[in-house]
């Protein structure tokens, strides 16, 4: 008895690799899920930094000159 293969990879796998629009869509869905959980009282705080960390571009540090 084998399982049917999934049509799409799991959301976490899409977040790590895939087309940019799929990655962004997966992060938006994850953020909405966490927001619903927060509003329903299932979680106490919303870890926004963790949710959006991969979407925002990294800031480059300027070299310090003396």
PDB file of C-alpha atoms in Angstrom:
ATOM      1  CA  UNK A   1       0.000   0.000   0.000  1.00  0.00           C
ATOM      2  CA  UNK A   2       1.818   3.101  -1.210  1.00  0.00           C
ATOM      3  CA  UNK A   3       0.861   6.721  -0.832  1.00  0.00           C
ATOM      4  CA  UNK A   4      -0.144   8.861  -3.781  1.00  0.00           C
ATOM      5  CA  UNK A   5       2.634  11.308  -4.722  1.00  0.00           C
ATOM      6  CA  UNK A   6       1.916  14.927  -3.865  1.00  0.00           C
ATOM      7  CA  UNK A   7       1.282  17.211  -6.800  1.00  0.00           C
ATOM      8  CA  UNK A   8       3.284  20.069  -5.304  1.00  0.00           C
ATOM      9  CA  UNK A   9       6.245  19.867  -2.944  1.00  0.00           C
ATOM     10  CA  UNK A  10       5.618  20.834   0.688  1.00  0.00           C
ATOM     11  CA  UNK A  11       5.492  24.573   1.389  1.00  0.00           C
ATOM     12  CA  UNK A  12       8.767  24.532   3.343  1.00  0.00           C
ATOM     13  CA  UNK A  13      10.542  22.947   0.386  1.00  0.00           C
ATOM     14  CA  UNK A  14       9.142  25.613  -1.967  1.00  0.00           C
ATOM     15  CA  UNK A  15      10.422  28.319   0.388  1.00  0.00           C
ATOM     16  CA  UNK A  16      13.978  27.011   0.094  1.00  0.00           C
ATOM     17  CA  UNK A  17      14.099  26.562  -3.659  1.00  0.00           C
ATOM     18  CA  UNK A  18      11.823  27.183  -6.587  1.00  0.00           C
ATOM     19  CA  UNK A  19      10.626  30.004  -8.769  1.00  0.00           C
ATOM     20  CA  UNK A  20      10.708  33.425  -7.063  1.00  0.00           C
ATOM     21  CA  UNK A  21       6.946  33.916  -7.378  1.00  0.00           C
ATOM     22  CA  UNK A  22       6.318  30.485  -5.818  1.00  0.00           C
ATOM     23  CA  UNK A  23       8.710  31.254  -2.977  1.00  0.00           C
ATOM     24  CA  UNK A  24       7.048  34.605  -2.288  1.00  0.00           C
ATOM     25  CA  UNK A  25       3.580  33.043  -2.481  1.00  0.00           C
ATOM     26  CA  UNK A  26       4.603  30.347   0.005  1.00  0.00           C
ATOM     27  CA  UNK A  27       5.946  32.945   2.450  1.00  0.00           C
ATOM     28  CA  UNK A  28       2.754  35.011   2.157  1.00  0.00           C
ATOM     29  CA  UNK A  29       0.622  31.942   2.882  1.00  0.00           C
ATOM     30  CA  UNK A  30       2.805  31.083   5.872  1.00  0.00           C
ATOM     31  CA  UNK A  31       2.501  34.645   7.207  1.00  0.00           C
ATOM     32  CA  UNK A  32      -1.280  34.584   6.794  1.00  0.00           C
ATOM     33  CA  UNK A  33      -1.461  31.225   8.592  1.00  0.00           C
ATOM     34  CA  UNK A  34       0.567  32.574  11.508  1.00  0.00           C
ATOM     35  CA  UNK A  35      -1.519  35.754  11.646  1.00  0.00           C
ATOM     36  CA  UNK A  36      -4.728  33.692  11.822  1.00  0.00           C
ATOM     37  CA  UNK A  37      -3.204  31.588  14.597  1.00  0.00           C
ATOM     38  CA  UNK A  38      -2.302  34.752  16.505  1.00  0.00           C
ATOM     39  CA  UNK A  39      -5.791  36.243  16.123  1.00  0.00           C
ATOM     40  CA  UNK A  40      -7.425  32.981  17.208  1.00  0.00           C
ATOM     41  CA  UNK A  41      -5.258  32.895  20.328  1.00  0.00           C
ATOM     42  CA  UNK A  42      -3.417  29.696  19.426  1.00  0.00           C
ATOM     43  CA  UNK A  43      -0.069  31.482  19.727  1.00  0.00           C
ATOM     44  CA  UNK A  44       0.935  34.380  21.956  1.00  0.00           C
ATOM     45  CA  UNK A  45       3.218  36.291  19.617  1.00  0.00           C
ATOM     46  CA  UNK A  46       3.756  36.517  15.896  1.00  0.00           C
ATOM     47  CA  UNK A  47       7.394  35.844  14.927  1.00  0.00           C
ATOM     48  CA  UNK A  48       7.394  38.357  12.061  1.00  0.00           C
ATOM     49  CA  UNK A  49      11.164  38.454  11.694  1.00  0.00           C
ATOM     50  CA  UNK A  50      11.234  34.706  11.080  1.00  0.00           C
ATOM     51  CA  UNK A  51       8.341  34.834   8.617  1.00  0.00           C
ATOM     52  CA  UNK A  52       9.766  37.557   6.405  1.00  0.00           C
ATOM     53  CA  UNK A  53      13.500  36.982   6.792  1.00  0.00           C
ATOM     54  CA  UNK A  54      13.893  35.204   3.430  1.00  0.00           C
ATOM     55  CA  UNK A  55      11.795  37.696   1.452  1.00  0.00           C
ATOM     56  CA  UNK A  56      13.645  40.905   2.311  1.00  0.00           C
ATOM     57  CA  UNK A  57      16.971  41.547   0.609  1.00  0.00           C
ATOM     58  CA  UNK A  58      19.976  41.558   2.901  1.00  0.00           C
ATOM     59  CA  UNK A  59      21.531  44.912   3.706  1.00  0.00           C
ATOM     60  CA  UNK A  60      25.173  45.169   2.866  1.00  0.00           C
ATOM     61  CA  UNK A  61      27.394  46.451   5.615  1.00  0.00           C
ATOM     62  CA  UNK A  62      29.474  49.452   4.708  1.00  0.00           C
ATOM     63  CA  UNK A  63      33.177  49.034   5.486  1.00  0.00           C
ATOM     64  CA  UNK A  64      34.247  51.119   8.438  1.00  0.00           C
ATOM     65  CA  UNK A  65      36.829  53.714   7.543  1.00  0.00           C
ATOM     66  CA  UNK A  66      39.040  55.438  10.091  1.00  0.00           C
TER      67      UNK A  66
END
